Structure formats: structure tokens, C-alpha cells
Amino acid sequence: MNITCKLLSSLSFEEAHVLFNRGFEGYVVPMNLSIDVFVGRFGNDGLSPALSIVAYDGADPIGFVLQGIREVDGQKISWNGGTGIIPEYRGKKLGVALMKEAEKCMMEHQVSVATLETLSENKAAIALYEKCGYQVEDDLLFLRANGILDRELPVLDGYEVIRIPAAQSIGTDLFPSIVSWQTDASNTPKFGGEVVLITKNGEVQAACLIRKNCLFGNETESITLFQVKENGNEDAHTKLLAYALEYDQPINRTTYNFLKGNGRVVSSLLARGFENTSISQVFMTKNLNEV
């Protein structure tokens, strides 16, 4: 083998699309995206061909790491949006070399923290990332609850519920700065993200980041919950969840890459009828300032 690495921009979108689908062929959750969906990920998820790495054997592309960068609180954070090696090159210990090349690119761009997610059951991938210096920060939950969860919403009793576009929360302290990439407030506005706050005497008691699926003039069809930040006031965050997730409506509700470490909120959701699904991921990070 004559393995070299180049940027993804060395390929056409058509070539990159073929490589991506082949790289996920036979995985735990195979991904076979159309070229439109594949190309759309770069804009929607903040990935960049100029930051992503392709491994070649001679002239043939055989593997990749898709990457993007965003700046939060003055530090650059990167995301691994997918690592793949085509089937005939798996088991040849190329993963570590590919990840090191990706890390080199991130360090050249002064990235402080590298992040990624991978399926909890993909033990081989977790072991690879740990070998490359990543640590598991938390489990990511995909919970689900359909139908009416409460006949009536709770009385607010001095609280006020406020809704703002997710974009207005970017750069504030409403949510943590280092979270699973696609649950960040800077990502969700592209898909109609909304922040729901509950306040008392003008002070924010809890906030959540959601995406509501509904058409103007029609009832809500579904709501996805990405993040909740609360201050220990269980009464406040319980009321917030009821209003934000419309417990009194016959709709579908899901969480997406929701931090298991947010234990009080997870307990509240489970107590109201949310259930675990067959999917879970782990959130992993690496501090590149210590490399």
C-alpha cells in the first residue's frame, strides 16, 4: 500500500459522495445518502471540504474524516462529522493514521477542543478514538414519547414562559459551549430551532432548545428536544418541559443526542412517559491544547 492523505477538496462532489457511501457500507447503521443530502450536510452541519481529510492508496480514495470548525467563547471547536474506510481496506490499521492526519489539520487551524459522537454499540470505533486520545464525556439519549402526556398544562403560578428564536441564544450563557455538535444553538436555527425559557421575577430558571415541526395555521406535528439547562429548580424545569414539549397535545416527541448527565431532566422526562429507543451514542472530546 502507498497511503497518502489530502483534503476532501481534492475530490469532486460526485467522487466524495461515492467514497462516503462506500465508507459506511456494512456499518452498524449503514448510510446510503443521495448526493443532494450528502452535499447538503456541508452547509447544514457546518462541515468543510477544506478541513476534511481523504486517505488514498496510490490514486484511489479509500477513507475519510469529515470535519468542521466553529468558534465559541473565543476558542475553536471542531467536529468529526463522519469517519469511514471502504470495506476492502478495513482491518489494516488505517484508522489511527487517518485520525492523526485529521488532528494535524485541526491543530493547524488552532482548534482547542475536538469533538465527535459515535454509536454506543460501536465498540471498535470507541476503542479507536480512545487510542487517539479522545475521552467519553457522556452518553447521548434518543428518548421518545407520543400522544397526550398530561390532560392539562400545569399552572404557572408566578412563572412566565418566553419563546425566542434559537439564533438569539448564540453567544449567550443560556447553554453550555461544548456540546454534541448538532444540538448546539448555532446549528439548530437552520432547521427552525427555538429556545423556550421559564422565568420568575425576571430571572431565568431554566431554558430548553427545541425544534417544532408544524405548518402555519396547523397544529404541531412533532417536537425534538436538544438541550435543557436548569438551575436545580425542579418545579421550574418540570413546568418548562410541559409547555415546551406540549404535554397536552397528541404529538410525537423525541430527544436528539440528549446528554444523559442532565440527570434531573432525564428523570423528569422518564416520569412523564418518555422511553428509551434502540439508539444511543457517546459524546467524546479531546483537548488539543494538551497535545
Coordinates of C-alpha atoms in Angstrom, one line a residue:
M1 CA 0.0 0.0 0.0
N2 CA 1.1 3.6 -0.7
I3 CA -1.1 5.6 1.6
T4 CA -1.2 9.4 1.4
C5 CA -3.6 12.0 2.7
K6 CA -5.1 15.0 1.0
L7 CA -8.0 17.4 1.7
L8 CA -11.5 16.4 0.6
S9 CA -11.4 19.3 -1.8
S10 CA -9.1 17.2 -4.0
L11 CA -12.2 15.2 -5.0
S12 CA -15.3 16.3 -6.9
F13 CA -18.6 16.1 -5.0
E14 CA -19.5 13.1 -7.1
E15 CA -16.3 11.3 -6.1
A16 CA -16.7 12.3 -2.4
H17 CA -20.3 11.1 -2.4
V18 CA -19.3 7.7 -3.7
L19 CA -16.5 7.4 -1.1
F20 CA -18.8 8.4 1.7
N21 CA -21.4 5.8 1.0
R22 CA -18.7 3.1 0.5
G23 CA -17.0 4.2 3.7
F24 CA -20.2 3.5 5.7
E25 CA -21.1 0.3 3.8
G26 CA -21.7 -2.6 6.2
Y27 CA -21.5 -0.5 9.3
V28 CA -23.8 -0.9 12.3
V29 CA -26.1 1.8 10.8
P30 CA -25.2 1.9 7.1
M31 CA -25.6 5.3 5.5
N32 CA -26.5 5.5 1.8
L33 CA -27.2 9.1 1.2
S34 CA -28.3 10.7 -2.1
I35 CA -25.8 13.2 -3.5
D36 CA -28.2 16.1 -2.6
V37 CA -28.4 15.1 1.0
F38 CA -24.6 14.4 1.2
V39 CA -23.8 17.8 -0.3
G40 CA -26.4 19.5 2.0
R41 CA -24.6 18.2 5.1
F42 CA -21.7 20.6 4.4
G43 CA -23.9 23.6 4.7
N44 CA -26.4 22.3 7.2
D45 CA -23.9 20.7 9.6
G46 CA -21.0 23.2 9.1
L47 CA -18.6 20.7 7.5
S48 CA -15.9 21.9 5.1
P49 CA -14.1 20.1 2.2
A50 CA -11.1 22.3 3.0
L51 CA -10.9 20.8 6.5
S52 CA -11.9 17.2 5.8
I53 CA -9.3 14.5 5.1
V54 CA -9.2 11.8 2.4
A55 CA -6.8 8.8 2.5
Y56 CA -5.5 7.5 -0.8
D57 CA -3.8 4.3 -1.8
G58 CA -2.0 5.5 -4.8
A59 CA -4.6 7.4 -6.8
D60 CA -7.6 5.6 -5.2
P61 CA -9.5 7.3 -2.3
I62 CA -10.1 4.7 0.4
G63 CA -11.1 6.6 3.6
F64 CA -12.1 9.9 5.0
V65 CA -12.7 12.1 8.0
L66 CA -15.3 14.8 7.6
Q67 CA -14.6 17.9 9.7
G68 CA -15.9 21.3 10.6
I69 CA -15.0 24.2 12.9
R70 CA -16.9 26.7 14.9
E71 CA -15.7 29.4 17.3
V72 CA -17.3 29.6 20.8
D73 CA -16.3 31.9 23.6
G74 CA -13.1 32.7 21.8
Q75 CA -12.0 29.1 21.3
K76 CA -12.2 27.0 18.2
I77 CA -14.1 23.7 18.5
S78 CA -14.1 21.0 15.8
W79 CA -16.4 18.2 15.0
N80 CA -15.8 14.9 13.3
G81 CA -18.9 14.5 11.1
G82 CA -18.0 11.0 10.0
T83 CA -15.0 8.6 9.7
G84 CA -15.1 5.9 7.2
I85 CA -12.9 3.4 5.4
I86 CA -14.1 1.4 2.4
P87 CA -14.6 -2.3 3.2
E88 CA -11.6 -3.8 1.4
Y89 CA -9.2 -1.6 3.5
R90 CA -10.7 -2.2 6.9
G91 CA -8.6 -4.1 9.5
K92 CA -5.4 -2.7 8.1
K93 CA -4.9 -0.3 11.0
L94 CA -5.5 2.8 8.8
G95 CA -7.9 4.4 11.3
V96 CA -5.3 5.8 13.7
A97 CA -3.2 7.2 10.8
L98 CA -6.3 8.8 9.3
M99 CA -7.4 10.3 12.7
K100 CA -3.9 11.7 13.3
E101 CA -3.9 13.4 9.9
A102 CA -7.3 14.9 10.7
E103 CA -6.0 16.1 14.1
K104 CA -2.9 17.7 12.4
C105 CA -5.3 19.7 10.2
M106 CA -7.3 20.9 13.2
M107 CA -4.1 21.9 15.1
E108 CA -3.0 23.9 12.0
H109 CA -6.3 25.8 12.4
Q110 CA -5.7 26.5 16.1
V111 CA -8.6 24.2 17.3
S112 CA -8.7 23.9 21.1
V113 CA -11.2 21.1 21.5
A114 CA -12.1 18.3 19.1
T115 CA -15.5 16.6 19.4
L116 CA -17.3 13.6 17.9
E117 CA -20.1 11.2 18.5
T118 CA -20.4 7.5 17.7
L119 CA -22.9 4.8 18.3
S120 CA -22.7 3.3 21.8
E121 CA -22.6 -0.2 20.4
N122 CA -19.8 0.5 18.0
K123 CA -17.1 -0.6 20.4
A124 CA -14.4 -0.8 17.7
A125 CA -14.9 2.9 16.9
I126 CA -14.9 3.9 20.5
A127 CA -11.7 2.0 21.1
L128 CA -10.1 3.7 18.0
Y129 CA -11.0 7.1 19.3
E130 CA -9.8 6.4 22.8
K131 CA -6.5 5.2 21.3
C132 CA -6.3 8.6 19.6
G133 CA -6.7 10.4 22.9
Y134 CA -10.4 11.0 23.0
Q135 CA -12.4 10.6 26.2
V136 CA -16.1 9.7 26.6
E137 CA -17.8 12.8 28.2
D138 CA -21.3 11.5 28.3
D139 CA -23.9 9.2 26.8
L140 CA -26.4 10.7 24.3
L141 CA -30.0 9.6 24.6
F142 CA -32.7 9.3 22.0
L143 CA -35.9 9.2 24.1
R144 CA -39.4 9.1 22.7
A145 CA -43.0 9.9 23.9
N146 CA -46.1 10.0 21.7
G147 CA -49.6 11.2 22.4
I148 CA -51.0 13.2 25.3
L149 CA -48.9 13.1 28.4
D150 CA -51.0 15.5 30.6
R151 CA -54.6 16.4 30.1
E152 CA -53.8 20.0 31.3
L153 CA -50.7 22.0 31.4
P154 CA -49.5 23.0 35.0
V155 CA -50.5 26.3 36.5
L156 CA -47.5 28.7 36.0
D157 CA -48.0 30.3 39.5
G158 CA -45.8 33.3 39.1
Y159 CA -43.6 31.8 36.3
E160 CA -43.5 33.2 32.8
V161 CA -42.8 31.1 29.6
I162 CA -40.9 33.0 26.9
R163 CA -40.1 31.8 23.4
I164 CA -37.3 33.3 21.3
P165 CA -35.6 32.1 18.0
A166 CA -32.6 29.9 18.7
A167 CA -30.3 32.3 16.9
Q168 CA -30.8 34.8 19.7
S169 CA -29.2 32.5 22.2
I170 CA -25.9 32.1 20.2
G171 CA -23.0 33.6 22.2
T172 CA -25.0 33.8 25.5
D173 CA -24.7 31.7 28.6
L174 CA -28.1 30.1 28.2
F175 CA -26.5 26.8 27.1
P176 CA -23.0 25.2 27.5
S177 CA -20.4 26.0 24.9
I178 CA -19.2 22.4 24.3
V179 CA -22.0 20.0 23.5
S180 CA -22.8 17.5 20.8
W181 CA -22.4 19.5 17.6
Q182 CA -25.8 19.1 16.1
T183 CA -27.5 20.1 19.3
D184 CA -25.7 23.5 19.6
A185 CA -27.8 26.6 19.3
S186 CA -25.7 27.8 16.3
N187 CA -26.8 24.7 14.3
T188 CA -30.5 24.4 15.1
P189 CA -31.6 27.8 13.6
K190 CA -31.1 26.3 10.2
F191 CA -33.9 23.9 11.0
G192 CA -36.3 26.2 12.8
G193 CA -34.8 26.0 16.2
E194 CA -36.5 27.7 19.1
V195 CA -35.5 28.5 22.7
V196 CA -38.1 28.2 25.4
L197 CA -37.4 29.9 28.7
I198 CA -39.1 29.9 32.0
T199 CA -38.5 32.9 34.3
K200 CA -39.6 34.1 37.7
N201 CA -39.2 37.7 38.8
G202 CA -37.3 38.4 35.6
E203 CA -34.7 35.6 36.4
V204 CA -34.2 32.7 34.0
Q205 CA -34.9 29.4 35.9
A206 CA -34.5 27.0 33.0
A207 CA -34.1 27.0 29.3
C208 CA -34.5 24.4 26.5
L209 CA -33.6 24.2 22.9
I210 CA -36.2 22.6 20.6
R211 CA -37.3 22.2 17.0
K212 CA -41.0 22.2 16.3
N213 CA -42.4 20.6 13.2
C214 CA -45.6 22.5 12.2
L215 CA -47.0 24.5 9.4
F216 CA -48.6 27.9 9.8
G217 CA -52.2 27.6 10.7
N218 CA -51.9 23.9 11.6
E219 CA -51.4 22.0 14.8
T220 CA -47.9 20.9 15.9
E221 CA -46.9 17.5 14.5
S222 CA -43.7 16.8 16.4
I223 CA -41.1 18.4 18.7
T224 CA -37.4 17.5 19.1
L225 CA -35.6 18.4 22.3
F226 CA -31.9 19.1 22.0
Q227 CA -30.8 20.7 25.3
V228 CA -32.0 21.8 28.7
K229 CA -30.2 24.0 31.1
E230 CA -31.6 24.3 34.6
N231 CA -30.5 25.6 37.9
G232 CA -31.8 22.9 40.3
N233 CA -35.3 24.4 40.5
E234 CA -37.3 21.2 39.7
D235 CA -40.6 22.9 39.8
A236 CA -39.4 25.3 37.1
H237 CA -37.9 22.8 34.7
T238 CA -40.8 20.5 35.0
K239 CA -43.2 23.2 34.1
L240 CA -40.9 24.3 31.3
L241 CA -40.9 20.8 29.7
A242 CA -44.6 20.6 29.9
Y243 CA -45.1 23.8 27.9
A244 CA -42.1 23.5 25.5
L245 CA -43.0 19.9 24.6
E246 CA -46.8 20.5 24.7
Y247 CA -47.6 17.6 27.0
D248 CA -51.3 18.3 26.5
Q249 CA -51.2 17.7 22.7
P250 CA -51.4 14.3 20.8
I251 CA -48.0 14.8 19.1
N252 CA -44.7 12.9 18.7
R253 CA -41.8 13.9 20.9
T254 CA -38.2 12.9 20.7
T255 CA -34.8 13.9 22.2
Y256 CA -31.8 14.1 20.0
N257 CA -28.3 13.5 21.3
F258 CA -29.5 14.5 24.7
L259 CA -26.9 14.4 27.5
K260 CA -27.6 11.6 29.9
G261 CA -25.6 13.5 32.5
N262 CA -28.5 16.0 32.7
G263 CA -30.0 13.6 35.2
R264 CA -32.8 15.7 36.8
V265 CA -34.2 16.4 33.4
V266 CA -33.9 12.8 32.1
S267 CA -35.7 11.7 35.3
S268 CA -38.5 14.2 34.7
L269 CA -38.9 13.0 31.1
L270 CA -39.0 9.3 32.0
A271 CA -41.5 10.1 34.8
R272 CA -43.8 11.7 32.2
G273 CA -43.8 8.7 29.9
F274 CA -40.7 9.1 27.7
E275 CA -39.0 5.8 26.8
N276 CA -35.5 4.8 25.6
T277 CA -35.2 3.9 22.0
S278 CA -32.8 1.4 20.4
I279 CA -30.4 4.2 19.5
S280 CA -27.8 5.8 21.8
Q281 CA -24.5 7.4 21.2
V282 CA -21.4 8.6 23.2
F283 CA -20.1 12.1 23.2
M284 CA -16.3 12.2 23.0
T285 CA -13.8 15.1 23.2
K286 CA -10.0 15.7 23.0
N287 CA -8.2 18.8 24.4
L288 CA -5.8 19.7 21.6
N289 CA -4.1 22.3 23.7
E290 CA -2.6 19.4 25.7
V291 CA -1.2 17.6 22.6

